[in-house]
Amino acid sequence: MSDQTQSTPAPAAKRNLLKQLELDTRLLGMIGAFLVVCLVFNVWTDGRFLTPRNIFNLTIQTVSVAIMATGMVFVIVTRHIDLSVGALLATCTAVMGMMQTRWLPGVLGLEIGSPLIPWITIGLGLITGAVIGAAQGWLIGYRGIPAFIVTLGGLLVWRNVAWYLTDGQTIGPLDDTYILFGGITGTLGWGLSWIAGGIAALAAAAGIYSARRSRVAHDFPVKPLWAEAIVIALTIGAILGFVAVLNAYELPSRVVARDFAAYGCDTAENCNVAYGIPYSVLLLIAVAIVMTVIATRTRLGRYIFATGGNPDAASLSGINTRLLTVKIFAIVGVLCALGGVVASARLGYHTNDIGTLDELRVIAAAVIGGTALSGGLGTIYGAIFGALIMQSLQSGMAMVGVDAPYQNIVVGAVLVFAVWVDIEYRKRTGAK
Amino acid sequence: MTTPLVQMKNISLSFGGVRAVDDVSIDLYPGEVVGLLGHNGAGKSTLIKILSGAYKADSGEIWINGKKTEITSPRDARNNSIETIYQTLALADNLDAASNLFLGRELTTPLGFVNDSRQEAETRKIMARLNPNFKKLKEPVSALSGGQRQSVAIARAVYFKARVLIMDEPTAALGVHETKMVADLITELKKQGLGIFLISHDTREMMELCDRVSVMKNGQVVGTERVEDVTEDDILSMIIMGKNPKAAA
Ligand SMILES: Nc1ncnc2c1ncn2[C@@H]1O[C@H](COP(=O)(O)OP(=O)(O)OP(=O)(O)O)[C@@H](O)[C@H]1O
Ligand SMILES: [Mg+2]
């Protein structure tokens, strides 16, 4: 408890090593959990789980929920909850589906396939999400209605507004450019993927290095140089490894053979075409970076966490917590629309049941990722890992042939278990 | 004659049926410590929360430096260099000392991002002055002791160069050593010309630190006296009986 204990050297050398690396133990825990899930299913499926193909699919299936989960972190950190994300996603995709197939061609007379259509559609979809989110945030922040109630109402309202907009029909097929955001048709390909990976690796290394420089400049304690080097090496390794796996997944040779010239080959033989990084994953990475910067580097983020930690302290410090609530829910609305773009693009259609139960997946992802329902604690990367772990469990069980009801039983149990582990972890580290 | 830093004139505030503050007038001069005493529920915290912008008075006026001033939010109070250390320490437990110190007034980089390293450096500097034992800069303030948390709250007021400092029971949770530290700090700030409203239940401490004391009961000020004109017993009987024995005499 006292100030002195900090400088006491850890007895075990192994502990000391981890300590010097200053790795985030929570992040390590999540990576560990994820690896365990992967390995177990890989053994169970005789090696079919950890194939480039399955990892690719897993990735694109995770994106939509992961995007929304980053926003749910802000909501839960401020001690609110949003039960309406799945329904809001449906309203956004209904608007976007109708927009590109009916309204824009019909009313504005844009031809189907016009290059303007997808972008106008997505823009209006994002605005729809922002406006609905902000309206819910206003009811919560300024009118004092609990978020649970507002968004429970929203769950019913927006699910059925979507139904009303589309007359309950499936809307599609969607625009060719639009569906690039779904993942399978829209990927960077081999070369660009490596370039993107290289840039990301350099940026990560530069970021870690410049953070160190800034600490040195202020005479703050820094970790040893070798520890910094290991962290950089691990980070670069992870990024490039991920790119390598996605690049190892190749288009089926039949597909390539049909049109080998289009892929830059002279013959159909030995013409291997890699998928590479899906656009939807790039979108998720962009969202993750922006949300992390907001959370850790901006006043908005600081106020979100301060309000979650102590709402009274925040408002006594002159923070407008009501407006903050509106902003948070508007952000979630935008992310629901983005998640909706990815989800509907992946299906190729807007369907009636799109996003059903997503609210629970999104909340579970944030919570498994270490966001505390008591407020004030949570990370963006945690929520994304949470989404990935949930999706791995679900797809893994589907691969080994577990029936859907059993899948849900397992996922539900895992959610409760994860939160229990997290609470124990906090007790331990808090008591340190 | 110097103008008062703060004049609160005929302030009233009710919560539902409860008149928490009832037609209270009180003032504060530069370099002066004014103590507020009174039973639990007498209205002390409510009165100073009106000055710090946490509550809005139903009626009455606030004058700062001889000018009538509207204080409708904590931000207004801060803009008038009024800093408050609340009875229930207004700290966000999950954030570290620097984030709390600068909460609502973050230092930013030219691009508008929060400049955490400068905030940390400034915090180190001021803490070295106020509480040299303070080392836990990276940890959330929930991991700090009562005294350490108190120094974060005080550092906030000192760093932003308060002219009026409101301290609501600043030593209630502190040990002997830390209490002495706060007392020394009050004396030093007073020398620098700050005006300080101090709330405490410890009459002896108040007799030592304050220039004047006001006793409240049921939302009203029973009496205001210079400490050299009264004894501790006079103050105690004012608190208990709810009337000023000197005025009666
Ligand atoms: N937010 C509130 N809502 C309703 N009533 C309140 C509120 N705050 C204070 N009161 C009431 O106003 C009166 C004055 O309370 P106040 O907190 O100002 O007392 P105090 O003098 O600071 O007491 P203490 O010495 O216990 O801190 C009490 O009767 C209290 O119950
Ligand atoms: Mg009080």
PDB file of C-alpha atoms in Angstrom, chain B residues 31-218:
ATOM      1  CA  GLY B  31      -5.843  37.408   2.570  1.00  0.00           C
ATOM      2  CA  GLU B  32      -8.651  36.365   4.849  1.00  0.00           C
ATOM      3  CA  VAL B  33      -9.881  33.002   6.055  1.00  0.00           C
ATOM      4  CA  VAL B  34     -13.567  32.880   6.911  1.00  0.00           C
ATOM      5  CA  GLY B  35     -14.765  29.793   8.736  1.00  0.00           C
ATOM      6  CA  LEU B  36     -18.239  28.310   8.455  1.00  0.00           C
ATOM      7  CA  LEU B  37     -19.439  26.322  11.419  1.00  0.00           C
ATOM      8  CA  GLY B  38     -22.673  24.637  12.315  1.00  0.00           C
ATOM      9  CA  HIS B  39     -24.441  21.359  12.912  1.00  0.00           C
ATOM     10  CA  ASN B  40     -24.797  18.697  10.270  1.00  0.00           C
ATOM     11  CA  GLY B  41     -27.394  19.904   7.825  1.00  0.00           C
ATOM     12  CA  ALA B  42     -26.993  23.542   8.814  1.00  0.00           C
ATOM     13  CA  GLY B  43     -26.554  24.512   5.166  1.00  0.00           C
ATOM     14  CA  LYS B  44     -22.808  25.148   4.979  1.00  0.00           C
ATOM     15  CA  SER B  45     -22.088  22.944   1.989  1.00  0.00           C
ATOM     16  CA  THR B  46     -25.165  24.166   0.172  1.00  0.00           C
ATOM     17  CA  LEU B  47     -24.120  27.790   0.664  1.00  0.00           C
ATOM     18  CA  ILE B  48     -20.644  27.304  -0.748  1.00  0.00           C
ATOM     19  CA  LYS B  49     -21.949  25.144  -3.585  1.00  0.00           C
ATOM     20  CA  ILE B  50     -23.946  28.165  -4.692  1.00  0.00           C
ATOM     21  CA  LEU B  51     -20.711  30.112  -4.859  1.00  0.00           C
ATOM     22  CA  SER B  52     -18.934  27.320  -6.727  1.00  0.00           C
ATOM     23  CA  GLY B  53     -21.703  27.073  -9.302  1.00  0.00           C
ATOM     24  CA  ALA B  54     -22.912  23.592  -8.378  1.00  0.00           C
ATOM     25  CA  TYR B  55     -26.313  24.957  -7.297  1.00  0.00           C
ATOM     26  CA  LYS B  56     -28.194  28.049  -8.376  1.00  0.00           C
ATOM     27  CA  ALA B  57     -29.685  30.223  -5.665  1.00  0.00           C
ATOM     28  CA  ASP B  58     -33.439  30.863  -5.680  1.00  0.00           C
ATOM     29  CA  SER B  59     -32.769  34.478  -4.760  1.00  0.00           C
ATOM     30  CA  GLY B  60     -29.911  36.715  -3.760  1.00  0.00           C
ATOM     31  CA  GLU B  61     -26.853  38.181  -5.418  1.00  0.00           C
ATOM     32  CA  ILE B  62     -23.196  37.297  -5.713  1.00  0.00           C
ATOM     33  CA  TRP B  63     -20.654  40.101  -6.052  1.00  0.00           C
ATOM     34  CA  ILE B  64     -17.077  39.368  -7.017  1.00  0.00           C
ATOM     35  CA  ASN B  65     -14.487  42.149  -6.601  1.00  0.00           C
ATOM     36  CA  GLY B  66     -17.285  44.643  -6.116  1.00  0.00           C
ATOM     37  CA  LYS B  67     -19.106  43.647  -9.295  1.00  0.00           C
ATOM     38  CA  LYS B  68     -22.366  41.777  -9.492  1.00  0.00           C
ATOM     39  CA  THR B  69     -21.627  38.416 -11.098  1.00  0.00           C
ATOM     40  CA  GLU B  70     -23.824  35.597 -12.352  1.00  0.00           C
ATOM     41  CA  ILE B  71     -22.502  32.200 -11.340  1.00  0.00           C
ATOM     42  CA  THR B  72     -24.697  29.565 -12.909  1.00  0.00           C
ATOM     43  CA  SER B  73     -22.229  26.741 -13.514  1.00  0.00           C
ATOM     44  CA  PRO B  74     -18.943  25.391 -12.157  1.00  0.00           C
ATOM     45  CA  ARG B  75     -17.328  26.866 -15.240  1.00  0.00           C
ATOM     46  CA  ASP B  76     -18.494  30.377 -14.298  1.00  0.00           C
ATOM     47  CA  ALA B  77     -16.963  29.967 -10.876  1.00  0.00           C
ATOM     48  CA  ARG B  78     -13.672  28.810 -12.330  1.00  0.00           C
ATOM     49  CA  ASN B  79     -13.647  31.726 -14.735  1.00  0.00           C
ATOM     50  CA  ASN B  80     -13.871  33.982 -11.692  1.00  0.00           C
ATOM     51  CA  SER B  81     -10.878  32.185 -10.140  1.00  0.00           C
ATOM     52  CA  ILE B  82     -13.025  30.449  -7.562  1.00  0.00           C
ATOM     53  CA  GLU B  83     -11.746  26.944  -6.867  1.00  0.00           C
ATOM     54  CA  THR B  84     -13.453  24.424  -4.643  1.00  0.00           C
ATOM     55  CA  ILE B  85     -12.312  21.419  -2.704  1.00  0.00           C
ATOM     56  CA  TYR B  86     -15.518  19.523  -2.089  1.00  0.00           C
ATOM     57  CA  GLN B  87     -16.446  17.616   1.018  1.00  0.00           C
ATOM     58  CA  THR B  88     -16.849  14.474  -1.044  1.00  0.00           C
ATOM     59  CA  LEU B  89     -13.666  14.831  -3.065  1.00  0.00           C
ATOM     60  CA  ALA B  90     -14.685  15.520  -6.615  1.00  0.00           C
ATOM     61  CA  LEU B  91     -12.146  13.229  -8.233  1.00  0.00           C
ATOM     62  CA  ALA B  92     -12.676  10.704 -10.993  1.00  0.00           C
ATOM     63  CA  ASP B  93     -11.345   7.591  -9.267  1.00  0.00           C
ATOM     64  CA  ASN B  94     -10.443   5.802 -12.474  1.00  0.00           C
ATOM     65  CA  LEU B  95      -8.137   8.534 -13.761  1.00  0.00           C
ATOM     66  CA  ASP B  96      -4.623   9.361 -12.647  1.00  0.00           C
ATOM     67  CA  ALA B  97      -3.577  12.420 -10.687  1.00  0.00           C
ATOM     68  CA  ALA B  98      -2.666  14.516 -13.719  1.00  0.00           C
ATOM     69  CA  SER B  99      -5.944  13.819 -15.521  1.00  0.00           C
ATOM     70  CA  ASN B 100      -7.847  14.823 -12.405  1.00  0.00           C
ATOM     71  CA  LEU B 101      -5.791  17.932 -11.831  1.00  0.00           C
ATOM     72  CA  PHE B 102      -6.511  19.166 -15.340  1.00  0.00           C
ATOM     73  CA  LEU B 103     -10.037  17.778 -15.664  1.00  0.00           C
ATOM     74  CA  GLY B 104     -12.131  20.225 -17.656  1.00  0.00           C
ATOM     75  CA  ARG B 105      -9.046  22.360 -18.421  1.00  0.00           C
ATOM     76  CA  GLU B 106      -6.758  19.949 -20.227  1.00  0.00           C
ATOM     77  CA  LEU B 107      -3.487  21.128 -21.675  1.00  0.00           C
ATOM     78  CA  THR B 108      -3.562  20.446 -25.381  1.00  0.00           C
ATOM     79  CA  THR B 109      -1.098  20.095 -28.209  1.00  0.00           C
ATOM     80  CA  PRO B 110      -1.299  22.481 -31.170  1.00  0.00           C
ATOM     81  CA  LEU B 111      -3.487  19.873 -32.881  1.00  0.00           C
ATOM     82  CA  GLY B 112      -5.966  19.900 -30.033  1.00  0.00           C
ATOM     83  CA  PHE B 113      -5.056  16.559 -28.509  1.00  0.00           C
ATOM     84  CA  VAL B 114      -4.631  16.192 -24.782  1.00  0.00           C
ATOM     85  CA  ASN B 115      -0.973  16.731 -23.935  1.00  0.00           C
ATOM     86  CA  ASP B 116      -0.548  13.989 -21.362  1.00  0.00           C
ATOM     87  CA  SER B 117       3.191  14.311 -20.977  1.00  0.00           C
ATOM     88  CA  ARG B 118       3.038  18.031 -20.268  1.00  0.00           C
ATOM     89  CA  GLN B 119       0.188  17.455 -17.841  1.00  0.00           C
ATOM     90  CA  GLU B 120       2.248  14.811 -16.092  1.00  0.00           C
ATOM     91  CA  ALA B 121       5.282  17.098 -15.959  1.00  0.00           C
ATOM     92  CA  GLU B 122       3.251  19.964 -14.489  1.00  0.00           C
ATOM     93  CA  THR B 123       1.694  17.614 -11.968  1.00  0.00           C
ATOM     94  CA  ARG B 124       5.118  16.376 -10.898  1.00  0.00           C
ATOM     95  CA  LYS B 125       6.229  19.955 -10.437  1.00  0.00           C
ATOM     96  CA  ILE B 126       3.328  21.094  -8.290  1.00  0.00           C
ATOM     97  CA  MET B 127       3.251  17.881  -6.276  1.00  0.00           C
ATOM     98  CA  ALA B 128       6.952  18.263  -5.502  1.00  0.00           C
ATOM     99  CA  ARG B 129       5.977  21.546  -3.861  1.00  0.00           C
ATOM    100  CA  LEU B 130       2.797  20.486  -2.075  1.00  0.00           C
ATOM    101  CA  ASN B 131       3.468  16.911  -1.089  1.00  0.00           C
ATOM    102  CA  PRO B 132       7.011  15.716  -1.827  1.00  0.00           C
ATOM    103  CA  ASN B 133       6.107  12.150  -0.847  1.00  0.00           C
ATOM    104  CA  PHE B 134       3.635  11.916  -3.693  1.00  0.00           C
ATOM    105  CA  LYS B 135       4.952   9.303  -6.133  1.00  0.00           C
ATOM    106  CA  LYS B 136       1.939   7.516  -7.586  1.00  0.00           C
ATOM    107  CA  LEU B 137       1.530   9.624 -10.686  1.00  0.00           C
ATOM    108  CA  LYS B 138       0.627   6.834 -13.073  1.00  0.00           C
ATOM    109  CA  GLU B 139      -1.991   5.146 -10.959  1.00  0.00           C
ATOM    110  CA  PRO B 140      -5.705   5.866 -10.822  1.00  0.00           C
ATOM    111  CA  VAL B 141      -6.461   8.025  -7.813  1.00  0.00           C
ATOM    112  CA  SER B 142      -8.557   5.193  -6.361  1.00  0.00           C
ATOM    113  CA  ALA B 143      -5.197   3.668  -5.414  1.00  0.00           C
ATOM    114  CA  LEU B 144      -4.264   6.706  -3.319  1.00  0.00           C
ATOM    115  CA  SER B 145      -4.720   7.284   0.391  1.00  0.00           C
ATOM    116  CA  GLY B 146      -7.125   9.917   1.676  1.00  0.00           C
ATOM    117  CA  GLY B 147      -4.312  12.378   2.245  1.00  0.00           C
ATOM    118  CA  GLN B 148      -2.824  11.815  -1.197  1.00  0.00           C
ATOM    119  CA  ARG B 149      -6.225  12.298  -2.810  1.00  0.00           C
ATOM    120  CA  GLN B 150      -6.616  15.469  -0.833  1.00  0.00           C
ATOM    121  CA  SER B 151      -3.350  16.795  -2.177  1.00  0.00           C
ATOM    122  CA  VAL B 152      -4.557  16.178  -5.729  1.00  0.00           C
ATOM    123  CA  ALA B 153      -7.669  18.224  -4.992  1.00  0.00           C
ATOM    124  CA  ILE B 154      -5.627  20.989  -3.391  1.00  0.00           C
ATOM    125  CA  ALA B 155      -3.071  20.951  -6.199  1.00  0.00           C
ATOM    126  CA  ARG B 156      -5.901  21.610  -8.612  1.00  0.00           C
ATOM    127  CA  ALA B 157      -6.888  24.767  -6.755  1.00  0.00           C
ATOM    128  CA  VAL B 158      -3.313  25.966  -6.355  1.00  0.00           C
ATOM    129  CA  TYR B 159      -2.208  25.219  -9.895  1.00  0.00           C
ATOM    130  CA  PHE B 160      -4.960  27.287 -11.449  1.00  0.00           C
ATOM    131  CA  LYS B 161      -4.126  30.249  -9.252  1.00  0.00           C
ATOM    132  CA  ALA B 162      -7.369  30.514  -7.362  1.00  0.00           C
ATOM    133  CA  ARG B 163      -8.143  33.905  -5.829  1.00  0.00           C
ATOM    134  CA  VAL B 164     -10.988  32.453  -3.839  1.00  0.00           C
ATOM    135  CA  LEU B 165     -10.566  28.998  -2.373  1.00  0.00           C
ATOM    136  CA  ILE B 166     -13.448  27.051  -0.892  1.00  0.00           C
ATOM    137  CA  MET B 167     -12.507  24.140   1.334  1.00  0.00           C
ATOM    138  CA  ASP B 168     -15.354  21.972   2.596  1.00  0.00           C
ATOM    139  CA  GLU B 169     -14.036  19.886   5.489  1.00  0.00           C
ATOM    140  CA  PRO B 170     -10.602  19.446   3.904  1.00  0.00           C
ATOM    141  CA  THR B 171      -9.137  17.679   6.912  1.00  0.00           C
ATOM    142  CA  ALA B 172     -12.066  15.457   7.875  1.00  0.00           C
ATOM    143  CA  ALA B 173     -10.428  12.301   6.518  1.00  0.00           C
ATOM    144  CA  LEU B 174      -6.829  13.127   7.307  1.00  0.00           C
ATOM    145  CA  GLY B 175      -4.287  12.003   9.871  1.00  0.00           C
ATOM    146  CA  VAL B 176      -2.434  14.369  12.190  1.00  0.00           C
ATOM    147  CA  HIS B 177       0.477  14.866   9.843  1.00  0.00           C
ATOM    148  CA  GLU B 178      -1.645  15.581   6.764  1.00  0.00           C
ATOM    149  CA  THR B 179      -3.912  17.882   8.739  1.00  0.00           C
ATOM    150  CA  LYS B 180      -0.879  19.921   9.689  1.00  0.00           C
ATOM    151  CA  MET B 181       0.149  20.019   6.054  1.00  0.00           C
ATOM    152  CA  VAL B 182      -3.222  21.418   5.008  1.00  0.00           C
ATOM    153  CA  ALA B 183      -3.120  23.961   7.836  1.00  0.00           C
ATOM    154  CA  ASP B 184       0.336  25.140   6.751  1.00  0.00           C
ATOM    155  CA  LEU B 185      -0.873  25.406   3.201  1.00  0.00           C
ATOM    156  CA  ILE B 186      -3.874  27.499   4.234  1.00  0.00           C
ATOM    157  CA  THR B 187      -1.576  29.865   6.095  1.00  0.00           C
ATOM    158  CA  GLU B 188       0.734  30.142   3.098  1.00  0.00           C
ATOM    159  CA  LEU B 189      -2.060  30.753   0.593  1.00  0.00           C
ATOM    160  CA  LYS B 190      -3.543  33.339   2.874  1.00  0.00           C
ATOM    161  CA  LYS B 191      -0.205  35.179   2.902  1.00  0.00           C
ATOM    162  CA  GLN B 192      -0.315  35.195  -0.880  1.00  0.00           C
ATOM    163  CA  GLY B 193      -3.563  37.145  -0.653  1.00  0.00           C
ATOM    164  CA  LEU B 194      -6.130  34.453  -1.408  1.00  0.00           C
ATOM    165  CA  GLY B 195      -9.486  34.555   0.267  1.00  0.00           C
ATOM    166  CA  ILE B 196     -10.469  31.224   1.771  1.00  0.00           C
ATOM    167  CA  PHE B 197     -13.810  29.875   2.926  1.00  0.00           C
ATOM    168  CA  LEU B 198     -13.098  27.030   5.300  1.00  0.00           C
ATOM    169  CA  ILE B 199     -15.710  24.621   6.597  1.00  0.00           C
ATOM    170  CA  SER B 200     -14.886  22.387   9.515  1.00  0.00           C
ATOM    171  CA  HIS B 201     -16.433  20.908  12.646  1.00  0.00           C
ATOM    172  CA  ASP B 202     -13.222  21.305  14.616  1.00  0.00           C
ATOM    173  CA  THR B 203     -13.695  24.565  16.543  1.00  0.00           C
ATOM    174  CA  ARG B 204     -10.150  24.622  17.892  1.00  0.00           C
ATOM    175  CA  GLU B 205      -8.694  24.287  14.419  1.00  0.00           C
ATOM    176  CA  MET B 206     -11.038  27.008  13.222  1.00  0.00           C
ATOM    177  CA  MET B 207      -9.963  29.355  16.020  1.00  0.00           C
ATOM    178  CA  GLU B 208      -6.368  28.906  14.894  1.00  0.00           C
ATOM    179  CA  LEU B 209      -6.794  29.200  11.153  1.00  0.00           C
ATOM    180  CA  CYS B 210      -9.629  31.667  10.644  1.00  0.00           C
ATOM    181  CA  ASP B 211      -9.837  35.414  10.863  1.00  0.00           C
ATOM    182  CA  ARG B 212     -13.599  35.395  11.173  1.00  0.00           C
ATOM    183  CA  VAL B 213     -16.119  32.647  11.746  1.00  0.00           C
ATOM    184  CA  SER B 214     -19.781  32.479  10.792  1.00  0.00           C
ATOM    185  CA  VAL B 215     -22.063  30.068  12.554  1.00  0.00           C
ATOM    186  CA  MET B 216     -25.025  28.627  10.681  1.00  0.00           C
ATOM    187  CA  LYS B 217     -28.138  26.908  11.888  1.00  0.00           C
ATOM    188  CA  ASN B 218     -31.182  25.788   9.926  1.00  0.00           C
TER     189      ASN B 218
END
